[in-house]
mmCIF file of C-alpha atoms and ligand atoms in Angstrom:
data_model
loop_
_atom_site.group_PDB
_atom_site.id
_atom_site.type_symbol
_atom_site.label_atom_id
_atom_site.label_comp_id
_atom_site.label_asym_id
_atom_site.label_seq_id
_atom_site.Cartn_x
_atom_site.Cartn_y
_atom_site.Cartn_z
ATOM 1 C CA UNK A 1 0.000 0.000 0.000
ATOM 2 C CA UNK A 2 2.814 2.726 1.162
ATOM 3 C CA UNK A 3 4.079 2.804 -2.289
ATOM 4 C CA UNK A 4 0.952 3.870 -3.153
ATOM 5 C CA UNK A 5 0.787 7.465 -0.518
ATOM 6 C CA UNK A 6 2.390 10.094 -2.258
ATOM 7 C CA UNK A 7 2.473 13.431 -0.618
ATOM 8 C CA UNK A 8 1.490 16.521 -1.823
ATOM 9 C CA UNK A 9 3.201 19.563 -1.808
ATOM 10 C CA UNK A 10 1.237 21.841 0.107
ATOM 11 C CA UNK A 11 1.564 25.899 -0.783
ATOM 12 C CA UNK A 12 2.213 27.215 2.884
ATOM 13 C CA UNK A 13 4.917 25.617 4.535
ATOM 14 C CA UNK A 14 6.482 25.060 7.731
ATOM 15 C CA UNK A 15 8.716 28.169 7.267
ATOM 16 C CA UNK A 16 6.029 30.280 5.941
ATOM 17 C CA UNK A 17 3.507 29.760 9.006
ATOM 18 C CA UNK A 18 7.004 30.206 11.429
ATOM 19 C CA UNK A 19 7.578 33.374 9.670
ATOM 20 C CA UNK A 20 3.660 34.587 10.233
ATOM 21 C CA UNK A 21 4.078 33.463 13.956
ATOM 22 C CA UNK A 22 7.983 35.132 14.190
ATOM 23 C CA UNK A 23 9.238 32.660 15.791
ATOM 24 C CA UNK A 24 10.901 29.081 14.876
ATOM 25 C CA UNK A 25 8.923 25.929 15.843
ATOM 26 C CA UNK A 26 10.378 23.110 17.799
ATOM 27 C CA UNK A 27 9.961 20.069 20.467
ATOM 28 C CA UNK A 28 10.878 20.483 24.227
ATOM 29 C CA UNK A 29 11.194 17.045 25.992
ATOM 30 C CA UNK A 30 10.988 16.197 29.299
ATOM 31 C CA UNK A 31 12.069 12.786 30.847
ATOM 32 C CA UNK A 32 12.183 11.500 34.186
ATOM 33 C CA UNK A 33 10.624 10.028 37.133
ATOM 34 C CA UNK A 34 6.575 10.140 37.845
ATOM 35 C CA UNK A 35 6.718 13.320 40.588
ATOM 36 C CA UNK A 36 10.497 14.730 39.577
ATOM 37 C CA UNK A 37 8.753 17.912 38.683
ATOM 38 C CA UNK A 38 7.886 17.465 34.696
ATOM 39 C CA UNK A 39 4.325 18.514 34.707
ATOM 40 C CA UNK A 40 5.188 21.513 37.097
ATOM 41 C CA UNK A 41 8.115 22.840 35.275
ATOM 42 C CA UNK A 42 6.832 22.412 31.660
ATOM 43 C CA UNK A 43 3.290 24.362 32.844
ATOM 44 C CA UNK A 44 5.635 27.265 34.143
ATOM 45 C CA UNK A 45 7.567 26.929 31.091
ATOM 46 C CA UNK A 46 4.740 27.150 28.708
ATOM 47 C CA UNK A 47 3.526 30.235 31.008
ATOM 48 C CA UNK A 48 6.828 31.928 30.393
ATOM 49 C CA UNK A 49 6.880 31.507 26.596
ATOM 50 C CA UNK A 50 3.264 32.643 26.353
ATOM 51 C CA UNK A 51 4.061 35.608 27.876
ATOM 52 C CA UNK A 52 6.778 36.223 25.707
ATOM 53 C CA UNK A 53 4.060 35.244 22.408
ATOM 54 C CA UNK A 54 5.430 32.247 21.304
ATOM 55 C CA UNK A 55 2.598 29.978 20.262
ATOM 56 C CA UNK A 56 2.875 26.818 22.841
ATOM 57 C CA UNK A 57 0.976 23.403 23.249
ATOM 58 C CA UNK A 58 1.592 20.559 25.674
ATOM 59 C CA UNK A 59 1.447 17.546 25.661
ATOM 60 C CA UNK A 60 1.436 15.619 29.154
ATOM 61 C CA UNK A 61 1.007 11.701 30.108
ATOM 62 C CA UNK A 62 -2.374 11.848 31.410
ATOM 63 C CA UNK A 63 -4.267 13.746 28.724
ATOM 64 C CA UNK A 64 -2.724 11.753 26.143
ATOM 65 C CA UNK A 65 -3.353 8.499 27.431
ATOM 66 C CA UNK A 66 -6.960 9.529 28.125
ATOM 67 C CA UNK A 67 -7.540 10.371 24.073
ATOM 68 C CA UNK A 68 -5.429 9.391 21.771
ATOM 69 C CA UNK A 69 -3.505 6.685 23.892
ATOM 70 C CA UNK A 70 -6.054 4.878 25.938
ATOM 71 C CA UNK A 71 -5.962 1.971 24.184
ATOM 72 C CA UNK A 72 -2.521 1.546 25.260
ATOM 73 C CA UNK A 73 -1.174 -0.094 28.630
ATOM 74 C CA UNK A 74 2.554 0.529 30.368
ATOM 75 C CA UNK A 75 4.121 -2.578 29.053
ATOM 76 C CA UNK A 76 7.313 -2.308 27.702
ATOM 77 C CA UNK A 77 5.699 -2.182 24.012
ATOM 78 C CA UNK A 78 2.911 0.075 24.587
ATOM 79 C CA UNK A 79 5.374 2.575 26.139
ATOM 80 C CA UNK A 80 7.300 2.767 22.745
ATOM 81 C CA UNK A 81 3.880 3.038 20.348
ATOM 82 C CA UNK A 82 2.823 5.780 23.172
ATOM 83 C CA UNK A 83 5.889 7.228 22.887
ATOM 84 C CA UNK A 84 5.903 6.765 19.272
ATOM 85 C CA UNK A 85 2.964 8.270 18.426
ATOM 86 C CA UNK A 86 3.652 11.487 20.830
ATOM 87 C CA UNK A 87 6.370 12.075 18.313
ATOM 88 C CA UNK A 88 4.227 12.242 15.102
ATOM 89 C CA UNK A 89 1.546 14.182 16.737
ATOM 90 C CA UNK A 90 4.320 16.992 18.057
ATOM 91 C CA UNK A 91 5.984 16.494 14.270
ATOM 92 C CA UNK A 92 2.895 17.826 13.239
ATOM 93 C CA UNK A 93 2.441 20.890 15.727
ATOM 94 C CA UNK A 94 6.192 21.472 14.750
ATOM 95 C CA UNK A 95 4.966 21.831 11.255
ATOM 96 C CA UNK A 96 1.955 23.993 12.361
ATOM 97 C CA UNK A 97 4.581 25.940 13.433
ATOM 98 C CA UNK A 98 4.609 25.522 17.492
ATOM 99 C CA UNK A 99 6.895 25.379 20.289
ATOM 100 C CA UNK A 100 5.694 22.070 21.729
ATOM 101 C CA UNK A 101 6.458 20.704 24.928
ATOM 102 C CA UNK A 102 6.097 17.230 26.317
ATOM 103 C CA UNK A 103 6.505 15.830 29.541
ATOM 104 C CA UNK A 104 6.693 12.148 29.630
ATOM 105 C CA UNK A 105 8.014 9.633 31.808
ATOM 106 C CA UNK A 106 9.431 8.292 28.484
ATOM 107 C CA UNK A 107 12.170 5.547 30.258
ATOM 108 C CA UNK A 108 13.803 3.834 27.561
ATOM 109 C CA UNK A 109 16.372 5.559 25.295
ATOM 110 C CA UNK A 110 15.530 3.894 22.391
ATOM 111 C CA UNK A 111 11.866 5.316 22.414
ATOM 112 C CA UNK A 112 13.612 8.940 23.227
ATOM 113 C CA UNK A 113 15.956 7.924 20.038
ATOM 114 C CA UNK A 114 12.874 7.318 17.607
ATOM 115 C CA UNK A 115 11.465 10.873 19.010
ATOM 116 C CA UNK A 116 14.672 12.425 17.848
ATOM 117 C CA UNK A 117 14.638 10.580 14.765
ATOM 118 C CA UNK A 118 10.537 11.171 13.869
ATOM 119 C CA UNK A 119 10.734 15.075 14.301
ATOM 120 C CA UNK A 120 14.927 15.718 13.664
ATOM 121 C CA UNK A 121 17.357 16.429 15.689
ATOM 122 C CA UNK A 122 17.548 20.278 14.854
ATOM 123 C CA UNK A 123 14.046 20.203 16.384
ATOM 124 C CA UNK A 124 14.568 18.484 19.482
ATOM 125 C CA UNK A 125 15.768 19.902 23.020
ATOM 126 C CA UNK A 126 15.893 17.176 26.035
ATOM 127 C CA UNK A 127 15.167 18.318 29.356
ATOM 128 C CA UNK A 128 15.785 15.160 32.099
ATOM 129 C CA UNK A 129 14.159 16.334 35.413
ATOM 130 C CA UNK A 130 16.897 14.187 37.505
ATOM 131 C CA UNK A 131 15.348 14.110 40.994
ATOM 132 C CA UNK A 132 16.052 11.489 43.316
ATOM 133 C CA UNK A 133 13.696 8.508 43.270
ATOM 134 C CA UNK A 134 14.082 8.511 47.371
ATOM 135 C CA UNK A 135 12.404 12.404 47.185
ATOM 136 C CA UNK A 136 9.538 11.661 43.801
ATOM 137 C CA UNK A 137 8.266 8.811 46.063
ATOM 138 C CA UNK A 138 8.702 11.057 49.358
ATOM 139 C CA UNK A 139 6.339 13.662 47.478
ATOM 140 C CA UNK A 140 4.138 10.844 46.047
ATOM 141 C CA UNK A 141 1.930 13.598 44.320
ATOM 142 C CA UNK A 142 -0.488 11.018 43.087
ATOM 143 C CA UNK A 143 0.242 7.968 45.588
ATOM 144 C CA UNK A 144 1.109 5.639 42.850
ATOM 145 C CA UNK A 145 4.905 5.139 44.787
ATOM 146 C CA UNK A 146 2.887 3.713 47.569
ATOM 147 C CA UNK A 147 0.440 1.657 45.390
ATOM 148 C CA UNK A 148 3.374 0.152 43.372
ATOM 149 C CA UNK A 149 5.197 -0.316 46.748
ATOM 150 C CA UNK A 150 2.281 -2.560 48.336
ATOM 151 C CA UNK A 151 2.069 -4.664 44.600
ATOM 152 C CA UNK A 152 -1.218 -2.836 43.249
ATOM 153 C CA UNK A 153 0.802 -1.319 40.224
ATOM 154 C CA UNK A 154 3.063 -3.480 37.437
ATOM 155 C CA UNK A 155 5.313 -2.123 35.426
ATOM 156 C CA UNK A 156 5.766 1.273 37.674
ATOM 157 C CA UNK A 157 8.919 3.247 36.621
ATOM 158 C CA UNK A 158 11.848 3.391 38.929
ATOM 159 C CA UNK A 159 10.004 1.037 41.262
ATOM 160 C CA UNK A 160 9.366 -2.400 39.394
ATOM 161 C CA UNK A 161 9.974 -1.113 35.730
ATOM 162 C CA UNK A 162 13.408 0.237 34.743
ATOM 163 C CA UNK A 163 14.443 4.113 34.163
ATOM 164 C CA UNK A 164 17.408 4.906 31.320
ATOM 165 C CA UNK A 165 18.679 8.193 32.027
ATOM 166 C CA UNK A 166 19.772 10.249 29.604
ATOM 167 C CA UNK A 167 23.520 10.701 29.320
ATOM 168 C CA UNK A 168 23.942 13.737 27.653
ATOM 169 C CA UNK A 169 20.542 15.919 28.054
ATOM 170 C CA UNK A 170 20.107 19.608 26.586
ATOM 171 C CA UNK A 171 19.372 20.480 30.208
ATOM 172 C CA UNK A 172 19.510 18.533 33.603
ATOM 173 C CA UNK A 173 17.435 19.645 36.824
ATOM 174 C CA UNK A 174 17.728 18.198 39.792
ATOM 175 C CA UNK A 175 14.836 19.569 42.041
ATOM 176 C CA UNK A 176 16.053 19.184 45.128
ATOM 177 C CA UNK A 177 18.798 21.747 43.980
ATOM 178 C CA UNK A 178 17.040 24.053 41.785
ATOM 179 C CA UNK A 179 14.113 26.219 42.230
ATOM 180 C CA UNK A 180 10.921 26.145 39.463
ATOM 181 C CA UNK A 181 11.512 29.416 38.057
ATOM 182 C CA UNK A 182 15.703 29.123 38.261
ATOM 183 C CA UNK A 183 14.817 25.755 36.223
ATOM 184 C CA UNK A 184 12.548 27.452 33.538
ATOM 185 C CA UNK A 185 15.654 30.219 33.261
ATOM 186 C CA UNK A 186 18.140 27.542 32.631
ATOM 187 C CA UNK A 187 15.637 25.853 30.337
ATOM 188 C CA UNK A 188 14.956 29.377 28.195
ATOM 189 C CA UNK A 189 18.618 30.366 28.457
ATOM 190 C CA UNK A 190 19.073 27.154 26.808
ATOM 191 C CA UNK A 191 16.965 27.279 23.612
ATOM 192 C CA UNK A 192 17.747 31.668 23.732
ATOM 193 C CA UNK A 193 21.146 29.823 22.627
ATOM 194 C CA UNK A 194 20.219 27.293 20.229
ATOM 195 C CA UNK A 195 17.642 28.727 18.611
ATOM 196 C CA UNK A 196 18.492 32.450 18.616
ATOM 197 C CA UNK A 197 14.815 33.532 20.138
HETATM 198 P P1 LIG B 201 5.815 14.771 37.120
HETATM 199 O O1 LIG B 201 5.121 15.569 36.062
HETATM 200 O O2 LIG B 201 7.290 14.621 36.875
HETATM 201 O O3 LIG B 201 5.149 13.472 37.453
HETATM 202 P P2 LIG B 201 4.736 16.759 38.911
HETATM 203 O O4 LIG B 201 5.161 18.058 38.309
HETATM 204 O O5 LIG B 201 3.340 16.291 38.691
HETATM 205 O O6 LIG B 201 5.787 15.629 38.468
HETATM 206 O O7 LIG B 201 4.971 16.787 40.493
HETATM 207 C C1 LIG B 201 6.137 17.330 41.078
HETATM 208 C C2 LIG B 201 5.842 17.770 42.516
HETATM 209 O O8 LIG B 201 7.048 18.248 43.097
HETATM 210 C C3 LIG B 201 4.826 18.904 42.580
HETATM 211 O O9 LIG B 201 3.976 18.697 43.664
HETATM 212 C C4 LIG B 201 5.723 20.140 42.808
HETATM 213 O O10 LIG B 201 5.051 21.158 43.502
HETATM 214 C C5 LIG B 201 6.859 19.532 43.651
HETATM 215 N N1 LIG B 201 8.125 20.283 43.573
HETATM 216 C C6 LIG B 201 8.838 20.705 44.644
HETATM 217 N N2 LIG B 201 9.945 21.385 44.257
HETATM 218 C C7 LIG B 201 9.932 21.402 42.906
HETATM 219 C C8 LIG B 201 10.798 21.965 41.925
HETATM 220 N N3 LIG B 201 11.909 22.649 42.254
HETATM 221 N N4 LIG B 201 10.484 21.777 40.617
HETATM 222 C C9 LIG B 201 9.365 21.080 40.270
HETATM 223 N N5 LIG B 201 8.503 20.537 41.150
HETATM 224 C C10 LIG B 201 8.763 20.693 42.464
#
């Protein structure tokens, strides 16, 4: 069949709608543990470029897996085909011309890889949210530590599931260290120098 999809060349392209917006369009990735501080960061994040009118969306584990994703479980193969198709929907935001960011557990490098790979590597920045599994499960924002603990949850990451950390992220935040708004300056001092915004 794929021989058979051609695609068509489409009049306004990704650089015209970036030049309408003034601004270039890319992916922000978060990785790390459930509670490291992903969800919190990225929404002060998103505030931050909003403010400065840069055209946002994110994407975050729960609303995705409650559309598009709920079909899919945590096993080691859903994870990549969640992963997976993450990627092609922020591809296409990137070609809408958006500054997406997406905060996903995301534990295997491989999956991360493909993500690179799916929307280029010009177009991706890697943020791993480093904080110590000892203080995510001390927080237990959502008391799934203590529900994977007692054997109610399979397949929970850093618990009974495995983490790969990145080894050489855009930006690493350990939030036991660093503050949310000195992590969302490191983050926008970062992509002020990669993408010139
Ligand atoms: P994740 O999205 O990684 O699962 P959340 O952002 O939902 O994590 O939860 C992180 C929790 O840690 C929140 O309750 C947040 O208030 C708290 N927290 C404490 N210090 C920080 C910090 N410096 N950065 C981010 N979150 C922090």
């Amino acid at each position: 069949m794929e021989k058979y999809i051609i695609p068509h060349n489409f009049s306004v392209t990704k650089k015209r709608r970036s030049a309408l917006k003034n601004h270039v369009a890319f992916l922000i990735w978060f990785t790390g543990l459930s509670g490291s501080g992903k969800s919190t960061i990225a929404n002060e994040l998103e505030k931050a470029l909003f403010e400065k009118e840069i055209h946002t969306y994110l994407l975050d584990g729960d609303n995705v897996r409650k559309g598009l994703n709920n079909n899919l479980s945590f096993s080691p193969e859903d994870r990549s085909e969640n992963i997976r198709r993450i990627a092609e929907v922020a591809n296409l935001m990137i070609d809408a011309g958006l500054v997406v960011i997406a905060s996903f557990v995301s534990p295997y490098k491989e999956d991360r890889e493909n993500v690179k790979r799916i929307v280029g590597y010009d177009n991706f920045v890697e943020v791993f949210v480093n904080t110590p599994i000892e203080e995510c499960e001390r927080r237990d924002v959502k008391g799934l530590y203590a529900k994977a603990r007692a054997g109610e949850i399979k397949n929970f990451t850093g618990i009974n599931a495995p983490y790969e950390a990145p080894t050489v992220p855009d930006v690493e935040i350990d939030t036991t260290m660093v503050s949310v708004e000195e992590a969302v300056a490191l983050i926008l001092s970062a992509i002020n120098r990669r993408f010139k915004m």
